[in-house]
Coordinates of C-alpha atoms and ligand atoms in Angstrom, one line a residue:
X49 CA 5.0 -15.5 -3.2
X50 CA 3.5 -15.0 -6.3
X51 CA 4.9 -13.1 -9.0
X52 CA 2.4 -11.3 -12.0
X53 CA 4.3 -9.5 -14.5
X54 CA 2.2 -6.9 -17.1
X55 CA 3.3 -5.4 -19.6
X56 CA 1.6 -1.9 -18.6
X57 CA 0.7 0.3 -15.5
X58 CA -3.1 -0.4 -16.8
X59 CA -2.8 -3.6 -16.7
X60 CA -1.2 -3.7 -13.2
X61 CA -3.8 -1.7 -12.2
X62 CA -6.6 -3.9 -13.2
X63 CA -5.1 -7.1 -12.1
X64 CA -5.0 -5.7 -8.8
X65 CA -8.7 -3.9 -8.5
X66 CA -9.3 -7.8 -10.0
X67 CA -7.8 -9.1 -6.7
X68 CA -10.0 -6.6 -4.2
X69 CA -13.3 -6.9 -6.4
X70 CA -13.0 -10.7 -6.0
X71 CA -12.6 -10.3 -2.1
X72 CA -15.2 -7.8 -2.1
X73 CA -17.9 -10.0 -4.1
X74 CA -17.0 -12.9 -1.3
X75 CA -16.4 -11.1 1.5
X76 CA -18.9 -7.5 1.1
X77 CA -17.7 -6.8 4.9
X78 CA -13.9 -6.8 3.9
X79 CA -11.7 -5.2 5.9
X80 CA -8.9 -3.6 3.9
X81 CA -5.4 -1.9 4.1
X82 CA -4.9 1.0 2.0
X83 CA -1.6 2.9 0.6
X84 CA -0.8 6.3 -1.0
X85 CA 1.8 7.0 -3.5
X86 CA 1.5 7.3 -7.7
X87 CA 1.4 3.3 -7.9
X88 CA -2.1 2.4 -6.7
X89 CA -3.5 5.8 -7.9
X90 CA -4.4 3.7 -11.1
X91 CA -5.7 0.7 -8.7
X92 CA -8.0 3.4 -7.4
X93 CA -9.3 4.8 -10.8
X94 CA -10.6 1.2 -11.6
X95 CA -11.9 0.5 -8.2
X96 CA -14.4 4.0 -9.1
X97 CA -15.4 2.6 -12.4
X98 CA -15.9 -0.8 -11.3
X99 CA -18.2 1.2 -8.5
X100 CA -19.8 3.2 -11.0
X101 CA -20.2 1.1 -13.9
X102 CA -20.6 -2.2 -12.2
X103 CA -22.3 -1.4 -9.2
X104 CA -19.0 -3.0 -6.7
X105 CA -20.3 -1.7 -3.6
X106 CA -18.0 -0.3 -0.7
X107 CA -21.2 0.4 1.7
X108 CA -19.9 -2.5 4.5
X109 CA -16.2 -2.2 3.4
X110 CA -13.9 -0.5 6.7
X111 CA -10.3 0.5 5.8
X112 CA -7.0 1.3 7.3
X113 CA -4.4 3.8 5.5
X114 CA -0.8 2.9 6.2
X115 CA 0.8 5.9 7.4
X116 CA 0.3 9.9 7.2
X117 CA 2.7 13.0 7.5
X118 CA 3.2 14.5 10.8
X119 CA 2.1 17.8 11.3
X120 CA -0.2 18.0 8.2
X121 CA -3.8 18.9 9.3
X122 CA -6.1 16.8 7.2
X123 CA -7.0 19.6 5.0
X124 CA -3.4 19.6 3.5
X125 CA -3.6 19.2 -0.4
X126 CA -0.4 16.8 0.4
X127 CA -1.8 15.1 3.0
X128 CA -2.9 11.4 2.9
X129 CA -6.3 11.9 4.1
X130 CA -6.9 14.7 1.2
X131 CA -5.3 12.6 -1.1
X132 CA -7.3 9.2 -0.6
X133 CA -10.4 11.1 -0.1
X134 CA -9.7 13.1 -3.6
X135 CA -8.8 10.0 -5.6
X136 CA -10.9 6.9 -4.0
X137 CA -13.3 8.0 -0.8
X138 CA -15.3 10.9 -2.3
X139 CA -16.4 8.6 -5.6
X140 CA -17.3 5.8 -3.8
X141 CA -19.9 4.4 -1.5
X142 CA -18.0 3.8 1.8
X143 CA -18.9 5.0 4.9
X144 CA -16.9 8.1 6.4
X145 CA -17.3 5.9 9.8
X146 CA -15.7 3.1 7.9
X147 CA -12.2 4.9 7.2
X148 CA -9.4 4.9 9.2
X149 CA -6.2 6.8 8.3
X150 CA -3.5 8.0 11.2
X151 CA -3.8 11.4 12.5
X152 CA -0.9 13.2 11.5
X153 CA -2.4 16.3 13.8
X154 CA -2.7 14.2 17.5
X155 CA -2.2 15.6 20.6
X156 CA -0.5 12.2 22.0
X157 CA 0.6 10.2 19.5
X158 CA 1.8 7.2 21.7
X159 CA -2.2 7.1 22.5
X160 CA -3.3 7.3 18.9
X161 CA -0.5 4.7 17.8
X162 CA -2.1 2.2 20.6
X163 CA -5.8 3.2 19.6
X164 CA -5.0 2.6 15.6
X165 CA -4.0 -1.3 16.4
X166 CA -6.5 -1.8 18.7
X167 CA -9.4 -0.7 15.8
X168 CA -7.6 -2.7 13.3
X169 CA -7.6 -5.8 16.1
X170 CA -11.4 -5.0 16.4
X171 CA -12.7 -5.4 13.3
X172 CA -11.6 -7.9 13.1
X173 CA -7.9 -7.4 11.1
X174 CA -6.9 -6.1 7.8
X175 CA -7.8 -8.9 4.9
X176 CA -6.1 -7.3 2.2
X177 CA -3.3 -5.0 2.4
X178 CA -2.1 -3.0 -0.6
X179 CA 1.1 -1.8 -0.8
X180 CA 3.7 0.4 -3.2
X181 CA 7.5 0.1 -2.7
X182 CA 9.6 3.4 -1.9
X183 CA 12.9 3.4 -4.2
X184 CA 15.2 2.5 -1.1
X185 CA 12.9 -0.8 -0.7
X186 CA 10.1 0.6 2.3
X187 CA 6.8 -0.4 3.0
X188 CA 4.5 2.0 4.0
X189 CA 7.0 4.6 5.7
X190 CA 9.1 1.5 7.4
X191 CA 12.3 3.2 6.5
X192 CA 16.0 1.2 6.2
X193 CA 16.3 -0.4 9.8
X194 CA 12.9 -0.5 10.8
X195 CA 12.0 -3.6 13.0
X196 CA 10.6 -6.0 10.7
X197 CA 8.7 -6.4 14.7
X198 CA 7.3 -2.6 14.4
X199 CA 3.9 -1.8 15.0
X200 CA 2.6 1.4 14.2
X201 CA 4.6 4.7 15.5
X202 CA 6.4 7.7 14.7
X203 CA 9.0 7.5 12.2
X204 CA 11.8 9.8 11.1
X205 CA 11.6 10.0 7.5
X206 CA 14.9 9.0 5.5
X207 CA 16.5 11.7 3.6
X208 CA 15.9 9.6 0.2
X209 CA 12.6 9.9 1.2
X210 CA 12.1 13.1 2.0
X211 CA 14.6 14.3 -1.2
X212 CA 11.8 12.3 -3.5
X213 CA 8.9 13.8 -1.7
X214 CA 10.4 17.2 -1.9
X215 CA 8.7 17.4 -5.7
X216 CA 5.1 17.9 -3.9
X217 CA 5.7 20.7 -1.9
X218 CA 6.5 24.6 -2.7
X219 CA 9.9 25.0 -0.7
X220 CA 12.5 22.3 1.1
X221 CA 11.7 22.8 4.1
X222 CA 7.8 22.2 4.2
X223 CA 9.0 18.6 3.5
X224 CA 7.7 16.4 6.5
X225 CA 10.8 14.9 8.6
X226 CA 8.1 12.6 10.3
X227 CA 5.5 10.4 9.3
X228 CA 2.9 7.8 11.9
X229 CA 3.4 4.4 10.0
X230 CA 1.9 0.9 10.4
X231 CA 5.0 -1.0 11.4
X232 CA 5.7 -4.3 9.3
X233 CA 4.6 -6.5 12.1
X234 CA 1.5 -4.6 11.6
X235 CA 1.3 -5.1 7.9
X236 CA 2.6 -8.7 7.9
X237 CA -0.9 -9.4 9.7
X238 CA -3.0 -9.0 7.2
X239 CA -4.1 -12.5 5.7
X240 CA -3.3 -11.1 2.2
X241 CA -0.9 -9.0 0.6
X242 CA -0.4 -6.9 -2.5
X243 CA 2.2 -4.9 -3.3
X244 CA 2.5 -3.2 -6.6
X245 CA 5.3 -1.8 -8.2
X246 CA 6.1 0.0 -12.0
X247 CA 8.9 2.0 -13.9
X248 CA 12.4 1.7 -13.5
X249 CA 13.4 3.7 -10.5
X250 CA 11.3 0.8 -8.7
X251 CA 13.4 -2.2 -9.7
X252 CA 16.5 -2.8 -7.3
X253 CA 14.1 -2.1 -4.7
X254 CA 12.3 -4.5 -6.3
X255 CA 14.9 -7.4 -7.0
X256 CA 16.0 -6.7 -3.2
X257 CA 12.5 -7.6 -1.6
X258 CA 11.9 -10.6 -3.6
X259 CA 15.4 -12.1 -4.1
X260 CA 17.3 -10.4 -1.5
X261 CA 18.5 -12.2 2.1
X262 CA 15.2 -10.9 4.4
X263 CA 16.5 -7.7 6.0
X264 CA 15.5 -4.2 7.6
X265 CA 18.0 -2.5 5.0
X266 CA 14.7 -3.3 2.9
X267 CA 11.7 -3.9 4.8
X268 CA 10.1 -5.0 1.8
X269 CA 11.8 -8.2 2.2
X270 CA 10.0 -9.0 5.7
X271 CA 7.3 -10.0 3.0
X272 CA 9.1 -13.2 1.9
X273 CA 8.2 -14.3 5.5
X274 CA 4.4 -14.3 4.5
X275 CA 2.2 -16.7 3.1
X276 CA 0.2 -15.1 0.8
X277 CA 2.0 -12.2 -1.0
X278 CA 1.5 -11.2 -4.3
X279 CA 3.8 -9.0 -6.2
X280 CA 1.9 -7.5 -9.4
X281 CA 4.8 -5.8 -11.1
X282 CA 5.4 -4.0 -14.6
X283 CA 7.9 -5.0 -17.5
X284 CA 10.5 -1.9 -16.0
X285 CA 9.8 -2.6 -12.4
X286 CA 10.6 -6.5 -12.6
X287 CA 13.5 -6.2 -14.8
X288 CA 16.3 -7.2 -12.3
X289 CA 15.0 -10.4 -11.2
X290 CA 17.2 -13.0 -11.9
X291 CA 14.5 -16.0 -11.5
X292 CA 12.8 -13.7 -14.2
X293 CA 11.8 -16.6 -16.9
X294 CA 10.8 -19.0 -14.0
X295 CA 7.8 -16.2 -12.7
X296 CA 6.8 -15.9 -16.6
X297 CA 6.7 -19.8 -17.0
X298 CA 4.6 -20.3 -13.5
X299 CA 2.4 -17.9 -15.2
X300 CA 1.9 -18.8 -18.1
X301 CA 1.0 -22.5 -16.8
X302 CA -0.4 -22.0 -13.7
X303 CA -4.1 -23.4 -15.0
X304 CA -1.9 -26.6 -15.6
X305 CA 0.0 -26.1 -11.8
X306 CA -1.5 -29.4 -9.8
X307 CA -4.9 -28.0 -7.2
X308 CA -4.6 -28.2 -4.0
Ligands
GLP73 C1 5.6 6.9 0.3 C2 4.5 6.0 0.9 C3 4.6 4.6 0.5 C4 4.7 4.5 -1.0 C5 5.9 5.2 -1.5 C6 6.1 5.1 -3.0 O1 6.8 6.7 0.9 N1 4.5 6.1 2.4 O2 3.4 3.9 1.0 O3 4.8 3.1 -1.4 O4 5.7 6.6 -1.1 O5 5.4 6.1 -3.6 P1 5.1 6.1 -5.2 O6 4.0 5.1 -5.4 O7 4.6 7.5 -5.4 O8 6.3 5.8 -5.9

């Protein structure tokens, strides 16, 4: 695992549109795994100016969201669709035949959840995955006891969940209770992970998937079984980790690390 600490959501931000720019400028066909949530919304800002200013250029790119609400149609101002196409699709130069995000409106949902691995399987598999943390340590909407085996499928929604999703809609009960969700066997395909994380309400969550045992009361921590995670994590976010000073010191001298 790698750890990055910054000392601001900016900074986070552009570290990580760093990471996918670099893919993209080797790999202009990149397949990539997409997440919702405040966290990357900053990721997604910089990915738009580094389109707009610098010409980084989504035309080949295909992507695959994590998860959406059940029972939202598409349309839905809270729905995942309208929000990635509001803050990333719409300013950018990807093809709508390129974007894959579950249907949260199917009429057989076993079918879908079948059909959504398949796709991922046929082009090829996800490259990069982003990821943000929820404050009881999911991925995605892999909620506490999740497989870490899961592939994507319905999910019941845990009430932490649903208590801080609560702020987006007009009354309680319009909350969603389900969600369709890449399981983590899903995500732990991808050949490269990111998962970002900021503020405070994000640490234990955090401290739990990095230095916690591996375990589906935080399916965050299925990561450590991966070979190529990085965390990228602000000051607040990372400031229960223990092996704290021994992340700063591999980063401040990883030029000098040996080369592999
Ligand atoms: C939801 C999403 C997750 C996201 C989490 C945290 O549960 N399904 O993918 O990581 O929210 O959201 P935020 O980034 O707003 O804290």
């Amino acid at each position: 695992m790698e750890i990055v600490i910054t000392e601001s959501y900016e900074e986070m931000s552009k570290r990580a549109a760093q990471e996918v720019a670099n893919l993209l400028n080797t790999k202009p066909n990149a397949v990539l795994g997409l997440a919702t949530g405040s966290t990357p919304l900053g990721l997604y800002r910089e990915l738009i100016r580094m389109h707009k200013e610098e010409g980084l250029d989504f035309s080949q790119v295909i992507t695959f969201n994590l998860d959406e609400y059940v029972g939202l149609p598409k349309e839905h101002p809270q729905s995942y669709h309208y929000f990635m196409n509001e803050n990333l699709f719409k300013h950018i130069n990807i093809p709508p035949q390129n974007i894959h995000i579950p249907s949260g409106t199917t009429s057989n949902y076993k079918a879908f959840c079948q059909w959504y691995e398949d796709r991922i399987r046929q082009c090829g598999g996800i490259d990069l995955q982003i990821l943000g943390i929820g404050a009881d340590g999911h991925i995605a909407f892999n909620e506490p006891t999740s497989s870490l085996g899961s592939r994507t499928r319905i999910k019941t929604l845990a009430q932490q969940t649903i208590k801080d999703n609560a702020r987006f809609f007009d009354r309680p009960e319009d909350v969603p209770r389900y969600a369709i969700t890449m399981g983590v066997g899903t995500i732990l395909e991808a050949r490269k992970i990111i998962l970002l994380a900021n503020g405070k309400g994000k640490s234990d969550a955090v401290a739990a998937a990095i230095e916690g045992p591996v375990t589906s009361m935080c399916t965050a921590s299925a990561l450590q079984l991966h070979p190529n995670v990085m965390f990228i994590l602000d000051r607040e976010a990372a400031s229960k980790l223990k092996m704290i000073e021994y992340y700063e010191w591999i980063q401040a001298n990883l030029p000098g690390a040996p080369k592999s």
